[in-house]
Short mmCIF file of C-alpha atoms and ligand atoms in Angstrom, two decimals:
data_model
loop_
_atom_site.label_atom_id
_atom_site.label_comp_id
_atom_site.label_asym_id
_atom_site.label_seq_id
_atom_site.Cartn_x
_atom_site.Cartn_y
_atom_site.Cartn_z
CA MET A 27 136.34 99.56 79.81
CA ASP A 28 138.77 98.95 77.10
CA LYS A 29 137.25 96.00 74.82
CA ASN A 30 140.87 94.24 74.87
CA SER A 31 140.68 93.97 78.46
CA LYS A 32 141.39 90.73 80.22
CA ILE A 33 138.28 89.32 81.95
CA LEU A 34 137.87 86.29 84.03
CA ILE A 35 134.29 84.70 84.61
CA VAL A 36 134.24 82.19 87.25
CA GLY A 37 131.05 80.30 87.05
CA ALA A 38 129.22 79.03 83.96
CA GLY A 39 125.56 78.82 85.27
CA PRO A 40 122.97 80.95 83.99
CA VAL A 41 124.30 84.23 85.17
CA GLY A 42 127.99 83.68 83.91
CA LEU A 43 126.62 82.41 80.58
CA THR A 44 124.35 85.55 80.20
CA LEU A 45 127.17 87.83 80.88
CA HIS A 46 129.66 85.89 78.58
CA ARG A 47 126.98 86.26 75.54
CA LEU A 48 126.42 89.88 76.27
CA LEU A 49 130.27 90.65 76.55
CA LYS A 50 130.72 88.65 73.25
CA LYS A 51 128.07 90.81 71.48
CA GLU A 52 129.81 94.03 72.41
CA GLY A 53 132.83 92.95 71.01
CA PHE A 54 134.94 92.03 74.31
CA THR A 55 137.49 90.04 72.86
CA ARG A 56 139.47 88.73 75.69
CA VAL A 57 136.94 86.98 78.03
CA ARG A 58 138.34 83.48 79.76
CA HIS A 59 135.27 81.86 81.12
CA ILE A 60 135.68 78.71 83.93
CA ASP A 61 133.57 76.31 85.74
CA LYS A 62 134.68 73.66 87.87
CA ASN A 63 132.04 71.27 86.50
CA LEU A 64 132.53 69.07 83.54
CA THR A 65 128.92 69.50 82.30
CA ALA A 66 126.40 72.06 82.50
CA ALA A 67 123.45 71.87 84.82
CA GLN A 68 121.45 68.76 84.08
CA GLU A 69 118.85 69.65 86.73
CA SER A 70 115.70 71.96 86.12
CA ARG A 71 116.23 73.95 89.14
CA ALA A 72 115.03 77.69 88.69
CA ILE A 73 111.93 77.65 86.11
CA ALA A 74 110.52 80.90 86.04
CA ILE A 75 111.49 83.53 83.19
CA HIS A 76 109.97 86.60 84.13
CA THR A 77 109.11 89.30 81.58
CA PHE A 78 112.07 91.61 81.72
CA THR A 79 114.40 88.54 81.41
CA LEU A 80 112.50 87.51 78.25
CA GLU A 81 111.44 90.73 76.44
CA VAL A 82 114.68 92.57 77.04
CA ILE A 83 117.69 90.47 77.89
CA LEU A 84 116.82 87.30 75.91
CA LYS A 85 115.17 89.40 73.05
CA GLU A 86 118.58 91.57 72.76
CA LEU A 87 120.59 88.13 72.85
CA GLY A 88 118.23 86.94 69.89
CA LEU A 89 116.94 83.92 71.91
CA GLN A 90 113.50 85.40 72.88
CA GLU A 91 111.62 83.00 70.39
CA GLU A 92 113.47 79.85 71.11
CA PHE A 93 112.63 80.14 74.95
CA LYS A 94 109.00 81.09 73.75
CA GLN A 95 108.94 77.79 71.64
CA ARG A 96 110.44 75.44 74.04
CA GLY A 97 108.90 77.07 77.37
CA THR A 98 105.39 76.65 78.74
CA PRO A 99 103.53 79.92 79.16
CA ILE A 100 101.93 80.50 82.63
CA GLN A 101 99.09 83.07 82.24
CA ARG A 102 97.51 82.76 85.51
CA PHE A 103 98.03 81.70 89.36
CA ILE A 104 95.24 80.08 91.37
CA PHE A 105 95.50 80.55 95.42
CA GLU A 106 93.49 77.87 97.22
CA GLU A 107 93.21 76.74 101.17
CA LYS A 108 92.72 72.90 101.53
CA ASN A 109 91.33 72.96 98.04
CA GLU A 110 89.10 75.92 98.45
CA LEU A 111 89.56 78.35 95.72
CA LEU A 112 90.50 81.94 97.39
CA HIS A 113 91.48 83.90 94.13
CA THR A 114 92.72 83.70 90.67
CA VAL A 115 95.29 86.15 89.09
CA THR A 116 95.61 86.60 85.54
CA LEU A 117 98.86 87.75 84.52
CA PRO A 118 99.06 90.90 82.43
CA ARG A 119 101.87 89.06 80.35
CA PHE A 120 102.88 85.35 80.66
CA LEU A 121 105.74 83.82 82.78
CA CYS A 122 107.63 81.40 80.76
CA SER A 123 108.23 78.11 82.47
CA ILE A 124 111.37 76.40 81.25
CA GLY A 125 113.80 74.20 83.42
CA GLN A 126 117.13 75.53 84.18
CA ASN A 127 119.04 72.87 82.37
CA ILE A 128 117.34 74.07 78.91
CA THR A 129 118.19 77.64 79.80
CA GLU A 130 121.88 76.85 80.30
CA GLU A 131 121.86 74.52 76.94
CA ILE A 132 120.40 77.55 75.13
CA LEU A 133 122.60 80.12 76.69
CA GLY A 134 125.69 78.22 76.60
CA ARG A 135 125.48 77.24 72.81
CA ASP A 136 128.61 77.84 70.97
CA LEU A 137 130.32 79.84 74.10
CA PRO A 138 133.89 78.68 74.76
CA VAL A 139 133.43 77.83 78.34
CA GLN A 140 136.40 75.90 79.91
CA ARG A 141 135.24 73.10 81.97
CA GLY A 142 136.88 71.29 84.64
CA ILE A 143 138.77 74.19 85.93
CA GLU A 144 138.43 75.20 89.41
CA CYS A 145 139.15 78.84 90.84
CA LEU A 146 141.03 78.38 94.09
CA TYR A 147 142.05 82.00 94.70
CA VAL A 148 141.73 85.50 93.57
CA ASP A 149 142.42 88.99 95.07
CA VAL A 150 141.22 92.41 94.78
CA HIS A 151 144.26 93.16 92.42
CA GLY A 152 142.94 90.78 89.64
CA ASN A 153 145.26 88.06 90.44
CA ALA A 154 143.78 84.59 90.09
CA ARG A 155 144.99 80.68 90.90
CA LEU A 156 143.09 78.20 88.94
CA LYS A 157 143.27 74.45 89.29
CA ARG A 158 142.86 72.49 86.02
CA GLN A 159 141.44 68.86 85.86
CA ASP A 160 144.82 67.48 85.53
CA GLY A 161 145.95 69.21 88.66
CA LEU A 162 148.09 71.74 87.00
CA ILE A 163 147.98 75.16 88.66
CA GLU A 164 147.65 78.20 86.46
CA GLU A 165 148.27 81.68 87.94
CA ASP A 166 147.51 84.80 85.98
CA GLN A 167 146.40 88.67 86.69
CA TYR A 168 143.08 90.01 84.86
CA ASP A 169 141.62 93.37 84.48
CA LEU A 170 138.33 92.03 85.83
CA ILE A 171 137.20 89.25 87.75
CA VAL A 172 133.50 88.29 87.78
CA GLY A 173 132.35 85.90 90.48
CA ALA A 174 129.26 84.05 88.91
CA ASP A 175 130.08 81.27 91.09
CA GLY A 176 126.93 80.86 93.05
CA THR A 177 125.71 80.87 96.69
CA HIS A 178 129.18 79.45 98.17
CA SER A 179 131.41 81.88 95.88
CA ILE A 180 135.06 81.43 96.31
CA VAL A 181 135.30 84.92 94.69
CA ARG A 182 133.32 86.46 97.40
CA GLN A 183 135.11 84.74 100.23
CA MET A 184 138.50 85.51 98.88
CA ILE A 185 138.00 89.22 98.58
CA GLY A 186 136.46 89.08 102.16
CA VAL A 187 132.85 90.12 101.55
CA ASP A 188 130.35 88.99 103.99
CA PHE A 189 126.96 87.45 102.86
CA LEU A 190 124.66 89.13 105.14
CA GLY A 191 121.20 87.96 105.93
CA LYS A 192 119.66 84.93 107.56
CA SER A 193 118.85 81.10 106.72
CA TYR A 194 115.26 79.89 106.88
CA VAL A 195 114.97 76.86 109.34
CA GLN A 196 112.46 74.93 106.86
CA THR A 197 113.63 72.02 104.42
CA TRP A 198 112.08 72.60 101.35
CA SER A 199 111.37 69.61 98.85
CA LEU A 200 110.69 69.58 95.10
CA LYS A 201 109.60 67.06 92.40
CA ASP A 202 109.30 67.13 88.74
CA VAL A 203 106.69 64.78 87.84
CA GLN A 204 104.06 63.44 85.22
CA PHE A 205 100.59 63.07 87.15
CA ASP A 206 97.94 60.59 85.84
CA HIS A 207 95.93 63.51 84.99
CA SER A 208 96.61 67.35 85.38
CA PRO A 209 95.66 69.12 88.54
CA THR A 210 95.07 72.32 86.47
CA ASP A 211 95.52 72.95 82.76
CA PRO A 212 99.20 73.74 82.27
CA GLN A 213 99.05 77.55 81.73
CA THR A 214 97.60 77.82 85.33
CA ALA A 215 99.88 77.78 88.51
CA MET A 216 98.50 76.48 91.94
CA ILE A 217 99.39 77.74 95.14
CA GLN A 218 97.89 76.19 98.19
CA PHE A 219 97.93 77.06 101.50
CA PHE A 220 97.83 74.64 104.66
CA ASP A 221 97.70 74.94 108.33
CA ASP A 222 101.01 75.02 110.09
CA GLY A 223 102.31 77.35 107.35
CA VAL A 224 102.94 74.95 104.76
CA LEU A 225 102.91 76.14 101.18
CA LEU A 226 102.51 73.99 97.95
CA PHE A 227 103.37 75.23 94.39
CA ILE A 228 102.25 73.39 91.23
CA MET A 229 103.39 74.69 87.87
CA ALA A 230 103.74 73.10 84.64
CA ILE A 231 107.29 72.95 82.90
CA GLY A 232 106.20 71.14 80.13
CA PRO A 233 103.04 69.72 78.09
CA LYS A 234 102.71 66.99 80.50
CA THR A 235 105.52 67.57 83.18
CA PHE A 236 105.06 69.65 86.46
CA ARG A 237 107.09 71.21 89.15
CA VAL A 238 105.54 70.78 92.59
CA PHE A 239 107.42 72.23 95.56
CA SER A 240 106.77 73.00 98.97
CA ASN A 241 108.24 74.54 102.28
CA SER A 242 108.11 71.21 103.87
CA PRO A 243 110.34 67.99 103.56
CA ASP A 244 107.80 66.04 101.54
CA CYS A 245 105.83 68.04 99.01
CA GLU A 246 103.96 64.90 97.91
CA LYS A 247 102.25 64.62 101.02
CA PHE A 248 100.19 67.75 100.27
CA LEU A 249 99.03 66.88 96.71
CA PRO A 250 95.26 66.88 96.29
CA LYS A 251 94.20 63.59 96.93
CA ASP A 252 92.55 62.98 93.62
CA ILE A 253 95.89 63.01 91.86
CA LYS A 254 98.70 60.27 91.72
CA ILE A 255 102.40 60.92 90.49
CA GLU A 256 102.86 58.58 87.61
CA SER A 257 106.62 59.20 87.18
CA THR A 258 109.23 61.55 88.75
CA TYR A 259 111.95 62.94 86.91
CA TRP A 260 113.85 64.71 89.65
CA SER A 261 113.57 65.29 93.20
CA ALA A 262 115.46 67.19 95.59
CA ASN A 263 115.52 68.53 99.23
CA TYR A 264 117.23 71.86 99.83
CA HIS A 265 117.83 74.88 102.40
CA VAL A 266 116.62 78.37 101.54
CA HIS A 267 118.36 81.70 102.51
CA CYS A 268 117.59 85.29 102.18
CA ARG A 269 121.31 86.92 102.04
CA ILE A 270 123.04 89.73 100.29
CA ALA A 271 126.82 90.61 99.83
CA LYS A 272 127.90 93.63 101.88
CA THR A 273 129.16 95.04 98.54
CA TYR A 274 129.01 93.90 94.82
CA ALA A 275 132.41 95.15 93.87
CA LYS A 276 135.82 95.40 95.46
CA GLY A 277 139.07 96.21 93.48
CA LYS A 278 139.18 94.32 90.24
CA CYS A 279 136.47 92.02 91.51
CA VAL A 280 132.64 91.96 91.16
CA LEU A 281 129.77 89.71 92.42
CA MET A 282 126.67 89.01 90.57
CA GLY A 283 123.78 86.17 90.86
CA ASP A 284 123.69 84.00 93.59
CA ALA A 285 127.13 84.89 94.49
CA ALA A 286 125.67 88.21 95.32
CA HIS A 287 122.38 87.49 96.33
CA THR A 288 119.97 84.56 97.43
CA SER A 289 116.35 84.43 98.20
CA SER A 290 113.28 82.24 99.00
CA PRO A 291 111.63 80.93 95.74
CA VAL A 292 108.71 83.34 96.38
CA GLY A 293 108.28 85.18 93.39
CA GLY A 294 111.00 83.10 91.34
CA THR A 295 113.37 86.00 91.30
CA GLY A 296 116.65 84.34 92.10
CA MET A 297 117.90 83.51 88.72
CA ASN A 298 116.13 86.31 86.80
CA SER A 299 117.63 89.09 88.94
CA GLY A 300 121.12 87.43 88.46
CA MET A 301 120.62 87.68 84.60
CA GLU A 302 119.58 91.42 85.04
CA ASP A 303 122.87 91.82 87.17
CA ALA A 304 124.72 90.79 84.18
CA TYR A 305 122.67 92.59 81.56
CA LEU A 306 122.97 96.04 83.68
CA PHE A 307 126.65 95.27 84.35
CA VAL A 308 127.57 95.27 80.58
CA LYS A 309 125.67 98.58 80.20
CA ALA A 310 127.67 99.95 83.33
CA LEU A 311 131.10 98.52 81.91
CA LEU A 312 130.47 100.05 78.61
CA LYS A 313 130.16 103.49 80.41
CA ASP A 314 133.14 102.81 82.74
CA ASP A 315 130.27 102.89 85.78
CA ILE A 316 130.84 99.64 87.62
CA GLN A 317 130.71 101.58 91.12
CA SER A 318 127.23 103.06 90.37
CA TRP A 319 126.04 99.66 89.20
CA ALA A 320 127.27 98.01 92.12
CA SER A 321 125.34 100.34 94.48
CA LYS A 322 122.21 100.43 92.44
CA ARG A 323 122.01 96.85 91.92
CA ARG A 324 122.69 96.29 95.40
CA ARG A 325 119.75 98.69 96.75
CA TYR A 326 117.52 97.23 94.06
CA GLU A 327 118.09 93.39 95.33
CA LYS A 328 117.96 94.72 99.19
CA ASN A 329 114.36 95.78 98.33
CA LEU A 330 113.54 92.64 96.32
CA LEU A 331 114.75 90.50 99.28
CA PHE A 332 112.74 92.60 101.71
CA TRP A 333 109.43 91.89 99.59
CA THR A 334 110.25 88.20 99.34
CA ASP A 335 111.07 87.68 102.56
CA SER A 336 108.10 89.67 103.89
CA ILE A 337 105.27 87.81 101.50
CA TYR A 338 107.21 84.52 102.75
CA GLU A 339 107.08 85.33 106.66
CA PHE A 340 103.60 86.44 106.20
CA PHE A 341 101.96 83.82 104.24
CA THR A 342 103.56 80.93 106.25
CA LYS A 343 102.76 82.40 109.71
CA LYS A 344 100.96 80.09 111.79
CA GLY A 345 97.58 80.64 113.84
CA GLY A 346 94.10 81.53 113.48
CA PHE A 347 94.74 85.14 113.22
CA HIS A 348 97.26 85.06 110.50
CA ARG A 349 94.83 82.52 108.48
CA PHE A 350 92.15 85.20 108.65
CA LEU A 351 94.34 87.70 107.50
CA ARG A 352 95.57 85.64 104.62
CA ARG A 353 92.24 84.68 103.73
CA PHE A 354 91.01 88.34 103.56
CA LEU A 355 94.10 89.57 101.63
CA LEU A 356 93.59 86.83 99.20
CA LYS A 357 89.94 86.95 98.56
CA TYR A 358 89.26 90.62 98.91
CA VAL A 359 92.57 92.83 98.63
CA MET A 360 94.35 90.85 95.74
CA LYS A 361 91.39 91.59 93.75
CA ILE A 362 92.43 95.29 93.51
CA GLY A 363 93.79 95.97 90.25
CA ALA A 364 96.54 98.36 91.59
CA ILE A 365 97.81 95.70 94.04
CA GLN A 366 98.16 93.13 91.29
CA LYS A 367 99.91 95.63 89.24
CA VAL A 368 102.13 96.58 92.07
CA LEU A 369 103.32 92.79 92.86
CA PHE A 370 103.63 91.98 88.94
CA ASN A 371 105.82 95.22 88.39
CA LYS A 372 107.99 93.88 91.33
CA PHE A 373 108.59 90.46 90.44
CA SER A 374 108.36 90.59 86.75
CA ARG A 375 109.49 93.97 85.81
CA PRO A 376 107.65 94.53 82.44
CA LEU A 377 109.65 96.24 79.95
CA LYS A 378 111.64 98.55 82.43
CA LYS A 379 114.66 99.65 80.54
CA GLY A 380 116.87 99.59 83.85
CA ALA A 381 117.03 98.83 87.43
CA SER A 382 118.15 101.90 89.21
C1 FAD B 4 116.92 72.89 94.14
C2 FAD B 4 117.03 74.31 93.74
C3 FAD B 4 115.80 74.73 93.01
C4 FAD B 4 115.63 75.91 92.81
N1 FAD B 4 114.58 76.49 92.45
C5 FAD B 4 114.34 78.01 91.79
C6 FAD B 4 113.40 78.49 91.60
O1 FAD B 4 112.26 77.84 91.38
N2 FAD B 4 113.44 79.69 91.06
C7 FAD B 4 114.63 80.47 91.04
O2 FAD B 4 114.45 81.84 90.48
N3 FAD B 4 115.60 80.02 91.41
C8 FAD B 4 115.49 78.79 91.94
N4 FAD B 4 116.86 78.12 92.50
C9 FAD B 4 117.88 78.89 92.52
C10 FAD B 4 118.61 79.26 90.83
O3 FAD B 4 119.04 77.73 90.28
C11 FAD B 4 119.68 80.27 91.16
O4 FAD B 4 119.33 81.44 91.50
C12 FAD B 4 120.54 80.11 89.91
O5 FAD B 4 121.19 79.16 89.45
C13 FAD B 4 121.86 81.16 89.91
O6 FAD B 4 122.58 81.31 89.14
P1 FAD B 4 124.01 81.70 89.16
O7 FAD B 4 124.78 81.56 87.79
O8 FAD B 4 124.15 82.68 89.76
O9 FAD B 4 124.69 80.51 90.02
P2 FAD B 4 124.71 78.94 89.89
O10 FAD B 4 123.64 78.46 88.96
O11 FAD B 4 124.79 78.22 91.16
O12 FAD B 4 126.17 78.71 89.21
C14 FAD B 4 127.29 78.70 89.66
C15 FAD B 4 128.46 78.03 88.70
O13 FAD B 4 129.73 78.41 89.37
C16 FAD B 4 130.42 77.20 89.33
N5 FAD B 4 131.40 77.50 90.30
C17 FAD B 4 131.25 77.38 91.81
N6 FAD B 4 132.32 77.54 92.51
C18 FAD B 4 133.47 77.37 91.30
C19 FAD B 4 134.57 77.51 91.50
N7 FAD B 4 135.51 77.70 92.74
N8 FAD B 4 135.30 77.67 90.38
C20 FAD B 4 134.77 77.55 89.06
N9 FAD B 4 133.40 77.43 89.06
C21 FAD B 4 132.83 77.36 90.03
C22 FAD B 4 129.41 76.02 89.60
O14 FAD B 4 129.94 74.60 88.98
C23 FAD B 4 128.15 76.52 88.85
O15 FAD B 4 128.18 76.09 87.34
C24 FAD B 4 117.03 76.83 92.67
C25 FAD B 4 117.81 76.09 93.33
C26 FAD B 4 118.17 74.80 93.62
C27 FAD B 4 119.36 74.22 93.97
#
């Protein structure tokens, strides 16, 4: 695509910001980037930055060192059942834990994002209708419109692309807290299993701050009894879905990030996979190969959703037989190096150059 092409990016979450930064780096000069919100995300939402994101995408953007400095390296995961240690996995390469608000602050620095502008309408011919904060309506035509506008994407709805999949019934809860003493050292994340299919995750997001989250409405209830929360910085209840857009490209519009796919937090893939959509999209754009990007990325994400959904369903199944299987898997099968490698490669994608 011509570097003078008119491009509209709808949405300035981590995915839209990554895309904008990459387009700028490649010399695209007519990028308009809007977001309906007046400020960037204030919440820490997605906290896991995987290897491919850190060592390929952020490195290319010259931001890898800042992420390493401001993030917390997670070196291992421990799996426990009612405080009994089942297994410890040491990661071949660390995972960078950092709040999404900081991720967006770094990615968005010096980018000319126009905030307070809402996209009301787009079509496959590249027409867009935008509403400014003062109520003024603007209409224009673009060579390319990118929907990076999150799960409820207006771009996806306007071009009539179905969001296929399912919604999980559980209400999830999360808290970012400071404890009276650390449940683990900050470089070790903890996953606990309880009866009734409840999972509890504890992971540091700073030297003294921890993210606690669970597939139950009250994650605090499942914390080890000997630790107390001293302060809570953010808490939320939310629902989780496993969905994928029927197509990622239609006419002059493309979808990426949560607008194209959404998954359970298992594996921490949501934001990473979206940033990878943007990274590979720019490579495809330079080769005028958007259709092939769209089908490859969709195939890749479908497979990832299959894994995250299967793992989530398996580990949260109730009943004695599943409990036995889960313990067996974690105590014996997960010790096999080849299995650990497959899982690490699946979620963290170390130093792969492409996602085809
Ligand atoms: C409570 C919570 C916890 C989460 N935890 C994790 C986690 O632990 N790990 C993980 O990987 N993921 C997690 N996620 C998901 C993660 O936040 C998303 O995957 C990620 O934000 C996707 O980025 P995005 O840029 O595609 O979309 P978003 O971050 O949703 O950004 C979309 C942007 O589009 C803008 N927008 C929407 N509609 C319009 C419109 N009509 N006009 C203009 N602008 C518009 C919005 O204002 C927003 O800024 C969590 C999400 C939530 C809500």
